[in-house]
Short mmCIF file of C-alpha atoms in Angstrom, two decimals:
data_model
loop_
_atom_site.label_atom_id
_atom_site.label_comp_id
_atom_site.label_asym_id
_atom_site.label_seq_id
_atom_site.Cartn_x
_atom_site.Cartn_y
_atom_site.Cartn_z
CA MET A 1 -40.81 -23.00 8.95
CA LEU A 2 -43.23 -22.70 5.73
CA GLY A 3 -41.17 -23.90 2.77
CA ARG A 4 -41.12 -20.91 0.74
CA PHE A 5 -39.28 -19.27 3.43
CA HIS A 6 -35.90 -20.32 3.95
CA GLU A 7 -32.56 -19.62 6.53
CA LEU A 8 -30.22 -19.29 3.80
CA GLY A 9 -27.12 -16.83 3.21
CA GLU A 10 -28.36 -13.71 1.70
CA ILE A 11 -27.21 -12.85 -1.88
CA SER A 12 -25.02 -9.82 -1.21
CA PHE A 13 -25.50 -6.71 -3.30
CA MET A 14 -21.76 -6.28 -3.12
CA ARG A 15 -21.32 -9.76 -4.99
CA ILE A 16 -23.01 -8.32 -7.50
CA LEU A 17 -21.77 -4.84 -8.01
CA PRO A 18 -17.81 -5.21 -9.16
CA PHE A 19 -19.62 -7.15 -12.23
CA VAL A 20 -21.96 -4.14 -13.13
CA LEU A 21 -18.97 -1.61 -12.23
CA LEU A 22 -16.55 -3.70 -14.84
CA CYS A 23 -19.53 -3.76 -17.51
CA SER A 24 -20.18 0.07 -17.37
CA MET A 25 -16.64 0.68 -17.74
CA ALA A 26 -16.12 -1.30 -20.83
CA SER A 27 -19.13 0.82 -22.37
CA PRO A 28 -17.84 3.28 -25.52
CA VAL A 29 -20.60 5.43 -24.30
CA ALA A 30 -18.98 6.60 -20.97
CA ALA A 31 -16.08 8.06 -23.19
CA GLN A 32 -19.20 10.56 -25.03
CA THR A 33 -20.10 14.07 -23.88
CA PRO A 34 -23.82 14.11 -23.49
CA GLY A 35 -26.55 16.34 -24.93
CA VAL A 36 -24.66 17.28 -28.02
CA LEU A 37 -26.76 16.83 -30.64
CA ALA A 38 -25.82 14.89 -33.86
CA SER A 39 -24.31 17.40 -36.56
CA THR A 40 -24.35 16.43 -40.35
CA ASP A 41 -20.94 15.67 -40.41
CA SER A 42 -21.13 12.81 -37.80
CA ASN A 43 -19.33 9.90 -38.45
CA THR A 44 -22.29 7.79 -38.69
CA ASN A 45 -25.73 8.65 -40.72
CA ARG A 46 -28.37 6.39 -38.68
CA LYS A 47 -30.77 8.08 -36.30
CA ALA A 48 -31.61 7.35 -32.60
CA GLN A 49 -35.43 6.34 -32.31
CA ALA A 50 -37.77 9.29 -31.81
CA SER A 51 -38.37 10.00 -27.86
CA VAL A 52 -39.70 12.33 -25.27
CA SER A 53 -36.24 14.37 -23.98
CA SER A 54 -36.69 13.21 -20.87
CA PRO A 55 -34.60 13.74 -17.84
CA SER A 56 -35.27 10.38 -16.10
CA ALA A 57 -32.40 7.53 -15.12
CA THR A 58 -33.63 4.12 -14.35
CA SER A 59 -36.21 3.41 -12.28
CA ASN A 60 -36.90 0.56 -9.88
CA LYS A 61 -37.99 -1.70 -12.55
CA GLY A 62 -35.12 -0.95 -14.77
CA THR A 63 -36.48 1.24 -17.24
CA ARG A 64 -36.89 4.56 -17.68
CA GLY A 65 -38.73 6.71 -14.62
CA VAL A 66 -38.60 7.94 -11.42
CA HIS A 67 -38.69 4.99 -8.75
CA ARG A 68 -41.83 3.29 -8.87
CA VAL A 69 -43.90 5.98 -11.30
CA GLU A 70 -42.76 5.05 -14.90
CA ALA A 71 -41.72 8.01 -17.69
CA ALA A 72 -43.14 7.88 -21.40
CA THR A 73 -39.95 7.57 -22.91
CA ALA A 74 -37.56 4.40 -23.75
CA HIS A 75 -33.77 3.27 -23.51
CA PRO A 76 -32.15 3.82 -26.87
CA THR A 77 -33.13 0.78 -29.38
CA GLY A 78 -30.77 -2.30 -29.14
CA ASP A 79 -29.49 -1.28 -25.48
CA ILE A 80 -29.12 -4.10 -22.73
CA ILE A 81 -28.88 -2.57 -18.93
CA LEU A 82 -28.17 -4.78 -16.01
CA VAL A 83 -29.72 -3.22 -12.77
CA VAL A 84 -28.60 -4.05 -9.01
CA GLY A 85 -30.71 -2.85 -6.08
CA ALA A 86 -30.84 -2.91 -2.40
CA GLN A 87 -33.65 -2.16 0.49
CA TYR A 88 -33.00 -1.71 3.94
CA SER A 89 -35.45 -0.91 6.61
CA TYR A 90 -35.29 -1.10 10.36
CA ASN A 91 -38.62 -0.30 12.34
CA THR A 92 -39.61 -0.94 16.28
CA GLY A 93 -43.06 -1.40 17.24
CA LEU A 94 -44.01 -2.77 13.58
CA PHE A 95 -46.08 -5.74 14.35
CA THR A 96 -45.90 -5.80 18.32
CA ALA A 97 -45.43 -3.21 20.37
CA ASP A 98 -42.05 -4.20 21.49
CA ASP A 99 -40.76 -5.96 18.91
CA THR A 100 -37.85 -4.47 16.29
CA ASN A 101 -37.73 -5.98 12.42
CA GLU A 102 -34.76 -5.51 10.27
CA ASN A 103 -35.37 -6.20 6.50
CA HIS A 104 -33.02 -6.42 3.65
CA ALA A 105 -34.17 -7.12 -0.27
CA GLN A 106 -32.37 -7.22 -3.27
CA HIS A 107 -33.10 -7.63 -6.72
CA LEU A 108 -31.61 -8.35 -10.15
CA THR A 109 -33.17 -7.11 -13.26
CA VAL A 110 -31.93 -7.05 -17.18
CA VAL A 111 -33.83 -4.72 -19.12
CA TRP A 112 -33.64 -4.70 -23.48
CA ALA A 113 -34.90 -2.56 -25.73
CA PRO A 114 -35.48 -4.66 -29.18
CA ILE A 115 -36.78 -2.32 -31.37
CA ASP A 116 -38.10 1.60 -31.30
CA HIS A 117 -40.44 2.53 -27.92
CA LEU A 118 -40.47 -1.13 -26.51
CA GLU A 119 -38.44 -2.68 -23.60
CA LEU A 120 -38.75 -6.07 -22.17
CA ARG A 121 -37.31 -6.86 -18.79
CA LEU A 122 -36.44 -9.73 -16.50
CA ARG A 123 -36.33 -9.59 -12.87
CA GLN A 124 -35.69 -11.65 -9.59
CA SER A 125 -35.75 -10.42 -6.21
CA THR A 126 -34.45 -12.14 -2.63
CA VAL A 127 -35.99 -10.86 0.89
CA SER A 128 -34.31 -11.25 4.22
CA ASN A 129 -36.55 -10.50 7.28
CA ARG A 130 -35.56 -10.45 10.46
CA ASN A 131 -38.07 -10.25 14.05
CA ASP A 132 -36.84 -10.73 17.68
CA ALA A 133 -40.79 -10.90 18.84
CA PHE A 134 -41.63 -14.07 16.13
CA LEU A 135 -40.17 -17.99 15.77
CA PRO A 136 -38.52 -18.37 13.42
CA SER A 137 -36.83 -15.18 13.63
CA THR A 138 -35.82 -14.60 10.14
CA THR A 139 -37.29 -15.61 7.05
CA GLN A 140 -36.66 -15.38 3.62
CA ASN A 141 -38.03 -15.25 0.74
CA LEU A 142 -36.56 -15.99 -2.39
CA GLY A 143 -36.91 -16.11 -6.55
CA ASP A 144 -40.35 -14.63 -7.68
CA PRO A 145 -39.50 -14.15 -11.25
CA THR A 146 -41.05 -11.19 -12.96
CA VAL A 147 -41.44 -10.60 -16.35
CA GLY A 148 -42.13 -6.84 -17.97
CA LEU A 149 -43.57 -5.21 -21.28
CA LYS A 150 -43.40 -1.45 -21.39
CA PHE A 151 -43.97 0.70 -24.67
CA SER A 152 -43.61 4.19 -25.05
CA TYR A 153 -44.42 6.73 -27.62
CA PRO A 154 -43.98 10.39 -27.99
CA LEU A 155 -46.86 12.23 -29.21
CA MET A 156 -44.51 15.86 -29.15
CA ALA A 157 -41.40 16.77 -28.06
CA GLU A 158 -42.34 17.73 -24.82
CA LEU A 159 -45.13 15.11 -24.32
CA GLY A 160 -45.34 10.87 -24.41
CA ILE A 161 -47.82 8.40 -23.53
CA GLY A 162 -47.26 4.49 -23.18
CA ALA A 163 -47.86 1.38 -20.76
CA ASP A 164 -46.62 -0.98 -18.83
CA LEU A 165 -47.26 -4.70 -17.95
CA ALA A 166 -45.47 -6.99 -15.55
CA PHE A 167 -46.52 -10.57 -14.76
CA MET A 168 -45.22 -12.20 -11.67
CA LEU A 169 -45.17 -15.43 -10.68
CA PRO A 170 -44.23 -16.49 -7.32
CA THR A 171 -42.25 -18.72 -6.00
CA SER A 172 -44.43 -21.99 -4.52
CA ALA A 173 -44.58 -22.70 -1.20
CA LYS A 174 -41.99 -25.36 -1.00
CA GLY A 175 -39.93 -23.37 -2.69
CA THR A 176 -39.30 -26.05 -5.26
CA GLY A 177 -40.87 -24.60 -8.64
CA LEU A 178 -43.38 -21.99 -8.80
CA ASN A 179 -47.36 -21.25 -8.57
CA ALA A 180 -48.81 -20.19 -11.48
CA GLY A 181 -52.12 -20.18 -9.82
CA ALA A 182 -50.79 -17.36 -7.25
CA PHE A 183 -49.69 -14.96 -10.24
CA VAL A 184 -49.70 -11.50 -9.91
CA LEU A 185 -50.65 -8.92 -13.09
CA GLU A 186 -50.28 -5.25 -13.10
CA ALA A 187 -50.81 -2.96 -15.73
CA ASN A 188 -49.88 0.89 -15.77
CA ALA A 189 -50.89 3.60 -17.99
CA ILE A 190 -48.12 6.59 -18.40
CA VAL A 191 -48.17 10.17 -19.32
CA SER A 192 -45.22 12.27 -19.31
CA TYR A 193 -44.54 15.96 -19.63
CA VAL A 194 -41.31 17.64 -19.97
CA PRO A 195 -41.59 21.55 -19.59
CA MET A 196 -38.08 21.92 -19.83
CA PRO A 197 -34.92 19.85 -20.60
CA TRP A 198 -34.09 19.44 -16.82
CA LEU A 199 -37.79 19.02 -15.24
CA GLY A 200 -40.21 15.88 -15.69
CA VAL A 201 -43.57 15.47 -15.00
CA HIS A 202 -44.83 11.70 -14.68
CA LEU A 203 -48.59 10.26 -13.89
CA ASN A 204 -49.61 6.65 -13.82
CA ALA A 205 -52.68 4.74 -13.03
CA GLY A 206 -53.23 1.13 -13.51
CA TYR A 207 -54.78 -2.28 -11.55
CA ARG A 208 -52.83 -4.94 -9.62
CA LEU A 209 -54.74 -8.35 -10.17
CA ASP A 210 -53.11 -10.02 -6.78
CA ASN A 211 -53.45 -14.11 -6.32
CA THR A 212 -50.67 -14.23 -4.11
CA LYS A 213 -53.06 -15.26 -1.46
CA GLU A 214 -53.70 -18.78 -3.48
CA ILE A 215 -49.41 -19.79 -2.42
CA PHE A 216 -50.44 -21.11 1.02
CA LYS A 217 -53.43 -23.12 2.44
CA ARG A 218 -53.11 -22.13 6.17
CA ASP A 219 -52.57 -19.28 8.39
CA LEU A 220 -49.42 -16.82 8.35
CA LEU A 221 -47.86 -14.60 10.47
CA PRO A 222 -48.34 -11.07 9.82
CA VAL A 223 -44.19 -10.75 9.11
CA GLN A 224 -44.28 -13.93 7.03
CA ARG A 225 -47.34 -12.58 5.15
CA PHE A 226 -44.98 -9.35 5.44
CA THR A 227 -42.09 -11.03 4.02
CA ALA A 228 -43.42 -12.84 1.03
CA GLY A 229 -45.66 -9.88 0.13
CA ILE A 230 -48.59 -12.35 0.48
CA SER A 231 -51.86 -9.95 0.31
CA GLN A 232 -55.60 -10.81 0.19
CA ASP A 233 -57.35 -7.99 -1.97
CA ASN A 234 -56.31 -6.34 -5.70
CA LEU A 235 -55.13 -2.55 -5.66
CA ILE A 236 -56.06 0.65 -7.59
CA LEU A 237 -52.75 2.10 -8.61
CA ALA A 238 -52.07 5.79 -9.10
CA GLY A 239 -48.31 8.02 -8.73
CA LEU A 240 -47.43 10.91 -9.88
CA GLY A 241 -43.59 11.84 -9.96
CA VAL A 242 -41.17 14.59 -11.03
CA ASP A 243 -37.59 14.30 -11.75
CA THR A 244 -34.92 16.39 -12.35
CA SER A 245 -31.36 16.51 -14.29
CA PHE A 246 -28.88 18.96 -14.27
CA LEU A 247 -25.17 18.97 -16.35
CA VAL A 248 -21.94 18.54 -14.02
CA GLY A 249 -19.18 19.78 -15.63
CA LYS A 250 -18.73 18.06 -19.23
CA GLU A 251 -20.42 15.34 -18.99
CA MET A 252 -21.80 14.17 -15.65
CA THR A 253 -25.06 14.85 -14.63
CA ALA A 254 -27.15 14.88 -11.34
CA GLY A 255 -30.51 15.50 -10.21
CA GLY A 256 -33.43 14.58 -7.44
CA PHE A 257 -36.78 13.56 -7.56
CA ALA A 258 -39.61 13.20 -5.55
CA GLU A 259 -43.38 11.02 -6.19
CA PHE A 260 -46.17 9.82 -4.49
CA HIS A 261 -47.14 6.17 -5.36
CA ALA A 262 -50.56 4.87 -3.62
CA GLY A 263 -52.21 1.20 -3.79
CA LEU A 264 -55.52 1.87 -2.69
CA ALA A 265 -57.16 -1.55 -1.14
CA PRO A 266 -61.16 -1.93 -0.15
CA GLU A 267 -60.01 -1.26 3.70
CA PHE A 268 -57.95 2.17 3.03
CA ASP A 269 -55.45 2.07 6.18
CA GLU A 270 -54.12 -1.22 4.43
CA SER A 271 -53.05 0.50 1.24
CA PRO A 272 -49.80 0.66 0.79
CA ILE A 273 -49.30 4.45 0.23
CA ARG A 274 -45.49 5.78 -0.02
CA ALA A 275 -43.75 9.00 -0.50
CA THR A 276 -40.48 9.01 -1.88
CA VAL A 277 -37.47 11.00 -2.51
CA GLY A 278 -34.04 10.64 -3.76
CA GLY A 279 -31.14 11.46 -6.24
CA LYS A 280 -29.57 10.35 -9.19
CA TRP A 281 -25.78 10.75 -10.43
CA LEU A 282 -24.80 9.54 -14.04
CA PRO A 283 -21.12 10.08 -13.41
CA PHE A 284 -20.40 9.29 -17.24
CA GLY A 285 -23.37 10.82 -18.84
CA GLU A 286 -26.67 9.43 -20.18
CA ASN A 287 -26.95 5.60 -21.20
CA ALA A 288 -23.70 4.39 -19.34
CA VAL A 289 -23.84 4.52 -15.69
CA ASP A 290 -27.01 5.35 -13.51
CA VAL A 291 -26.70 5.50 -9.54
CA VAL A 292 -30.07 5.86 -7.70
CA VAL A 293 -30.45 6.68 -3.83
CA GLY A 294 -33.37 7.12 -1.96
CA ALA A 295 -35.89 6.90 0.92
CA ASP A 296 -39.49 5.76 1.10
CA PHE A 297 -42.26 7.10 3.84
CA ALA A 298 -45.34 4.99 4.56
CA VAL A 299 -48.06 7.24 4.40
CA ALA A 300 -50.38 4.34 4.82
CA GLY A 301 -50.00 0.76 4.81
CA THR A 302 -48.25 -0.13 7.98
CA PRO A 303 -48.46 -3.85 9.06
CA THR A 304 -51.15 -4.34 11.37
CA LYS A 305 -52.14 -7.63 13.50
CA ASN A 306 -55.37 -8.33 11.78
CA ALA A 307 -54.36 -6.92 8.42
CA THR A 308 -55.31 -8.83 5.13
CA MET A 309 -52.59 -6.65 3.29
CA ALA A 310 -49.18 -7.68 2.93
CA GLY A 311 -48.20 -4.32 4.41
CA ILE A 312 -45.52 -1.95 4.08
CA PRO A 313 -42.65 -0.71 6.56
CA ALA A 314 -42.83 2.96 8.54
CA TRP A 315 -39.39 3.80 6.48
CA GLU A 316 -37.16 2.14 3.88
CA ALA A 317 -33.89 3.36 2.18
CA PHE A 318 -32.94 1.89 -1.21
CA GLY A 319 -30.23 2.56 -3.76
CA GLN A 320 -29.65 0.74 -6.76
CA ILE A 321 -27.16 1.15 -9.82
CA ALA A 322 -27.44 0.41 -13.74
CA ALA A 323 -25.30 -0.65 -15.96
CA HIS A 324 -25.98 -0.46 -20.23
CA LEU A 325 -23.86 -3.27 -21.48
CA ASN A 326 -24.56 -2.59 -25.36
CA PRO A 327 -24.54 0.91 -26.46
CA PRO A 328 -25.80 0.80 -29.93
CA GLU A 329 -23.89 2.93 -32.68
CA THR A 330 -26.94 5.13 -33.17
CA LEU A 331 -26.72 6.27 -29.54
CA VAL A 332 -23.71 7.85 -30.28
CA ALA A 333 -24.64 9.32 -32.79
CA ALA A 334 -27.73 11.04 -31.75
CA VAL A 335 -26.71 11.98 -27.87
CA SER A 336 -23.04 12.47 -28.17
CA GLY A 337 -22.34 13.85 -31.58
CA PRO A 338 -19.17 12.82 -33.52
CA ALA A 339 -16.81 10.35 -32.57
CA GLY A 340 -13.92 11.16 -30.72
CA CYS A 341 -10.38 10.78 -32.04
CA THR A 342 -6.90 11.51 -30.94
CA THR A 343 -5.16 10.34 -34.28
CA GLN A 344 -6.39 10.14 -37.49
CA ALA A 345 -6.05 6.23 -37.58
CA GLN A 346 -9.13 5.97 -35.19
CA CYS A 347 -11.50 8.14 -38.15
CA GLU A 348 -13.06 6.36 -40.78
CA GLN A 349 -12.06 7.11 -44.59
CA ASN A 350 -12.85 10.54 -45.73
CA GLN A 351 -13.03 11.80 -42.17
CA GLN A 352 -10.45 14.04 -40.64
CA CYS A 353 -9.84 14.08 -37.06
CA VAL A 354 -10.10 17.59 -35.88
CA ASP A 355 -10.15 19.08 -32.54
CA GLY A 356 -10.36 15.82 -31.27
CA TYR A 357 -13.64 14.55 -33.11
CA CYS A 358 -13.95 12.77 -36.37
CA HIS A 359 -15.51 14.92 -39.24
CA TRP A 360 -16.47 14.14 -42.76
CA VAL A 361 -14.55 16.59 -44.80
CA GLN A 362 -15.79 17.47 -48.55
CA LYS A 363 -12.94 19.12 -49.43
CA VAL A 364 -9.67 20.09 -48.03
CA ILE A 365 -7.67 23.13 -49.07
CA GLU A 366 -4.39 23.82 -47.55
CA GLU A 367 -4.89 21.50 -45.12
CA LYS A 368 -8.00 23.54 -43.71
CA GLU A 369 -11.73 21.60 -43.45
CA VAL A 370 -14.35 22.63 -45.41
CA ILE A 371 -17.42 21.49 -43.77
CA LYS A 372 -20.87 21.93 -45.66
CA GLU A 373 -23.44 23.67 -43.99
CA VAL A 374 -27.26 22.96 -43.89
CA PRO A 375 -29.39 25.57 -43.29
CA ILE A 376 -32.46 25.57 -40.81
CA PRO A 377 -35.68 25.03 -42.79
CA SER A 378 -37.70 28.32 -42.38
CA PHE A 379 -40.23 30.68 -43.82
CA SER A 380 -41.55 34.14 -44.23
CA ILE A 381 -44.31 36.94 -43.55
CA LYS A 382 -44.37 39.62 -46.14
CA GLY A 383 -47.26 42.47 -46.64
CA GLY A 384 -47.58 46.30 -46.18
CA VAL A 385 -49.28 48.54 -42.98
CA PHE A 386 -51.83 51.26 -44.60
CA ASN A 387 -53.95 53.91 -42.57
CA LYS A 388 -57.68 52.55 -42.27
CA ALA A 389 -59.29 55.53 -43.23
CA SER A 390 -57.49 57.05 -46.18
CA GLY A 391 -55.18 53.94 -47.31
CA ASP A 392 -52.13 55.64 -47.48
CA PRO A 393 -48.89 53.56 -46.85
CA LEU A 394 -47.82 54.19 -42.82
CA ASN A 395 -44.11 54.36 -43.89
CA TYR A 396 -43.12 55.07 -40.22
CA ALA A 397 -45.07 51.87 -38.93
CA THR A 398 -42.78 48.89 -37.08
CA LEU A 399 -43.90 45.04 -36.32
CA THR A 400 -43.04 42.17 -34.15
CA PHE A 401 -43.18 38.59 -34.48
CA SER A 402 -43.58 36.22 -31.17
CA GLY A 403 -40.90 34.14 -29.97
CA VAL A 404 -38.30 36.07 -32.21
CA PRO A 405 -36.27 37.95 -29.71
CA GLY A 406 -34.52 41.73 -30.80
CA SER A 407 -35.33 44.98 -32.81
CA ALA A 408 -38.66 45.41 -34.18
CA LEU A 409 -39.06 45.49 -38.03
CA ALA A 410 -39.64 48.76 -39.78
CA VAL A 411 -41.43 48.86 -42.76
CA ASP A 412 -40.07 50.20 -46.32
CA TYR A 413 -39.72 54.12 -45.74
CA LYS A 414 -41.44 54.55 -49.22
CA THR A 415 -44.27 51.69 -49.77
CA ALA A 416 -44.49 50.71 -46.48
CA THR A 417 -44.37 47.33 -47.48
CA PHE A 418 -42.26 44.50 -45.30
CA GLU A 419 -40.69 41.44 -45.90
CA SER A 420 -39.26 39.65 -42.41
CA TRP A 421 -36.68 38.02 -41.92
CA PRO A 422 -36.54 34.11 -42.13
CA LEU A 423 -38.78 32.57 -39.62
CA PRO A 424 -38.64 28.78 -38.30
CA SER A 425 -40.73 26.38 -39.91
CA GLY A 426 -42.78 23.77 -37.79
CA GLU A 427 -46.12 23.73 -36.34
CA GLY A 428 -47.86 26.03 -34.72
CA LEU A 429 -48.68 30.37 -34.78
CA VAL A 430 -46.92 33.35 -35.09
CA LYS A 431 -48.56 36.87 -33.61
CA VAL A 432 -47.37 39.59 -35.87
CA VAL A 433 -47.95 43.17 -34.04
CA ALA A 434 -48.30 46.25 -36.29
CA SER A 435 -47.93 49.72 -34.29
CA ALA A 436 -47.33 53.16 -35.72
CA PRO A 437 -47.36 56.64 -33.85
CA GLU A 438 -50.88 58.43 -33.20
CA CYS A 439 -52.62 54.91 -34.54
CA THR A 440 -54.05 51.90 -32.50
CA PRO A 441 -52.07 48.45 -32.98
CA SER A 442 -53.69 45.95 -34.88
CA GLU A 443 -52.23 42.06 -34.30
CA GLN A 444 -52.97 39.10 -36.78
CA MET A 445 -52.09 35.19 -36.28
CA VAL A 446 -50.29 33.49 -38.80
CA ASN A 447 -49.46 29.83 -39.15
CA LYS A 448 -46.23 28.70 -39.75
CA GLY A 449 -45.21 27.69 -43.21
CA LYS A 450 -43.34 25.44 -44.65
CA ALA A 451 -39.95 25.58 -45.91
CA GLY A 452 -39.77 28.27 -48.31
CA ASP A 453 -43.18 29.51 -47.87
CA VAL A 454 -44.32 33.10 -48.06
CA LYS A 455 -47.22 34.17 -45.98
CA GLU A 456 -48.43 37.53 -46.94
CA ILE A 457 -50.88 39.63 -44.46
CA VAL A 458 -51.94 43.32 -44.75
CA PHE A 459 -52.50 45.49 -41.57
CA LYS A 460 -54.74 48.86 -41.52
CA LEU A 461 -54.41 51.05 -39.34
CA GLN A 462 -57.10 53.17 -37.42
CA CYS A 463 -55.16 56.33 -37.04
CA GLY A 464 -55.48 60.16 -35.80
CA VAL A 465 -58.59 59.15 -33.47
CA ALA A 466 -58.35 56.76 -31.06
CA ILE A 467 -60.84 54.43 -31.44
CA GLY A 468 -62.20 51.45 -29.52
CA GLU A 469 -65.38 49.07 -29.90
CA ILE A 470 -68.51 48.30 -28.22
CA LYS A 471 -71.01 45.31 -29.02
CA GLY A 472 -73.38 43.32 -26.70
CA SER A 473 -76.81 42.26 -27.23
CA LEU A 474 -80.76 43.65 -26.23
CA LYS A 475 -82.96 40.87 -25.29
CA ASP A 476 -86.44 41.02 -23.44
CA ALA A 477 -86.06 41.07 -19.76
CA ARG A 478 -89.24 38.73 -19.94
CA THR A 479 -89.34 36.12 -22.31
CA GLY A 480 -85.46 36.13 -22.88
CA LYS A 481 -86.04 36.73 -26.67
CA PRO A 482 -83.92 38.86 -29.06
CA VAL A 483 -84.95 42.64 -29.11
CA LYS A 484 -84.75 42.73 -33.45
CA ASN A 485 -84.28 46.21 -34.69
CA GLY A 486 -83.33 48.06 -30.97
CA GLN A 487 -80.87 50.97 -31.77
CA ILE A 488 -77.95 52.10 -29.66
CA PHE A 489 -77.67 56.09 -29.72
CA ILE A 490 -74.58 58.19 -28.99
CA PRO A 491 -75.94 61.50 -28.87
CA ALA A 492 -72.14 63.01 -28.35
CA LEU A 493 -70.87 61.37 -31.78
CA LYS A 494 -74.39 61.51 -33.60
CA GLN A 495 -73.64 57.56 -34.05
CA LYS A 496 -76.32 54.97 -34.28
CA ILE A 497 -75.78 51.67 -33.94
CA LYS A 498 -78.81 48.88 -34.64
CA THR A 499 -79.28 45.90 -33.48
CA ASP A 500 -79.56 42.77 -36.04
CA ASP A 501 -81.94 39.97 -35.76
CA ASP A 502 -80.69 38.19 -33.07
CA GLY A 503 -80.50 41.07 -30.70
CA LYS A 504 -76.88 41.67 -31.21
CA PHE A 505 -74.69 44.88 -32.29
CA SER A 506 -71.24 45.73 -32.70
CA ALA A 507 -69.53 48.75 -33.63
CA GLU A 508 -66.07 51.38 -33.38
CA VAL A 509 -66.56 53.95 -31.12
CA LYS A 510 -64.54 57.35 -30.61
CA ALA A 511 -62.58 56.61 -27.52
CA GLY A 512 -63.98 58.75 -24.49
CA LYS A 513 -66.44 58.56 -22.02
CA HIS A 514 -70.22 58.93 -23.81
CA GLN A 515 -73.93 58.78 -22.61
CA ILE A 516 -75.68 56.43 -24.79
CA LEU A 517 -79.30 56.10 -25.28
CA ILE A 518 -80.72 52.23 -25.64
CA SER A 519 -84.19 51.77 -26.97
CA GLY A 520 -86.54 49.58 -29.56
CA LYS A 521 -89.94 49.48 -30.80
CA LYS A 522 -92.74 48.64 -27.96
CA TYR A 523 -89.68 48.94 -25.29
CA GLY A 524 -89.01 52.02 -22.88
CA THR A 525 -85.50 53.49 -23.44
CA GLN A 526 -82.55 53.53 -21.20
CA ARG A 527 -79.86 55.81 -20.82
CA LYS A 528 -76.26 54.72 -19.54
CA GLU A 529 -73.09 56.29 -19.27
CA ILE A 530 -69.95 54.58 -20.63
CA GLU A 531 -66.10 55.00 -21.03
CA ILE A 532 -64.19 53.74 -23.91
CA ARG A 533 -60.39 53.72 -24.20
CA ALA A 534 -58.16 53.09 -27.00
CA GLY A 535 -58.26 50.08 -28.50
CA ASP A 536 -60.80 48.59 -25.66
CA VAL A 537 -63.69 46.18 -26.27
CA VAL A 538 -67.04 47.03 -24.13
CA ILE A 539 -69.76 44.76 -23.64
CA LEU A 540 -73.03 45.68 -23.30
CA ASN A 541 -75.82 42.83 -22.34
CA ILE A 542 -79.35 44.83 -21.88
CA ASP A 543 -82.63 43.32 -20.80
CA MET A 544 -85.46 45.55 -22.37
CA ASP A 545 -88.72 46.41 -20.33
CA LYS A 546 -91.83 46.96 -22.62
CA GLY A 547 -92.78 50.52 -22.52
CA ARG A 548 -95.75 51.78 -20.47
#
């Protein structure tokens, strides 16, 4: 037997599980209600770190993610997470035509978030593999400590980026120490997009530098290579994952996930490529206890007799539980809202226990709570709506604002002026549309303002006659050069439209079907039929031939 492989008793997942449950039950977060944002009357004025609001629970690495695919979001600052997990697979015909292979693996991971956006982790694992076609039939691999570093940064509420670095020092061949020369270094870039609070999409891309071939100076049996995870080649990594999270009752959350992860080797058939599905359960809400179960299914990379890669099982079931051991006060404020209470003694000085929560009370009259209301930062848009031809106010006009549900805003019936209700401040644009009976609607895009700003815009609507637009260009059919001073003539309207030095033209035209004549100096006249509808733009790009 090789020294790296041992026939010791297995480290049981069930031996560690009671400790994890005990730690998780001691967490004060378990008594809080998730999903309620901190209010101004909370029992703390500290803020949690900014982060993408991802539905992800703990990944296989103990940080936030799907399973192998990481999410660009971090655990709360100051939090410590203990993760224990196990994998199991049972395959026949894995190495030989009639073998039976049973594999058990466990891992223990500790994660710490010392500062905003940064997480450190330490992991150790044990693998036990039994195959009846080889001697010894049972092999074990113990240790392989891994140190990890992850950085996550939110670009906006829905989008985040990050990077993950993992460094593994494998156990030596004799099992008495570590083999530094056989290290494995893995780096991944992370992008996360959360289009809805319950849905997250995550993309990883990276590289795995694998020196595990340096552990042994002798040939290995395929089953030994499989158990110890020894490969001859490096891998290009790519992964795509999707996870969901739904509130069940007052605090419990649950959801499913799916991912596709590939490690591309020089020989594609040996590349470990997996499809993964599973579910997660957070019985006490976020950042308390995470329970994850799922299964891997090999798309490629199952071990073969002469393969140079470790290989992966045809299928593998996994489960893990993560306990947050040291939730910071900022977590309670930012995620859970005011502190819970059953008696006044549980609240701080100058607080009152009201409806089961501690609130800051500014003034109490006849034992009634008075809480200061903080207005939402907002701006407004004002202006007027007028007839484009006459300049008269259109006192029957109405306006709508994008992103603001409800009825349209009517202008002043005397002056046709308006001022919107308060609109939320921030980044982006607001589309304002003005309309009036027998007039062509018009729209303008307005940049959102800062708190207290007043934006001014004026609308001039074309009324009485339905108007469209005709635009385009004239160019020489042979040379492609623009035709200067060309003419587009609409006989029915007696309307002439000239081209500029670039051969381009644009003009408003009465809606309807029209015959137009297109001409230019030294060019033959062309005749075309067009139909213009109210508010439409008809584009004509004409190639002109020299006249004969």
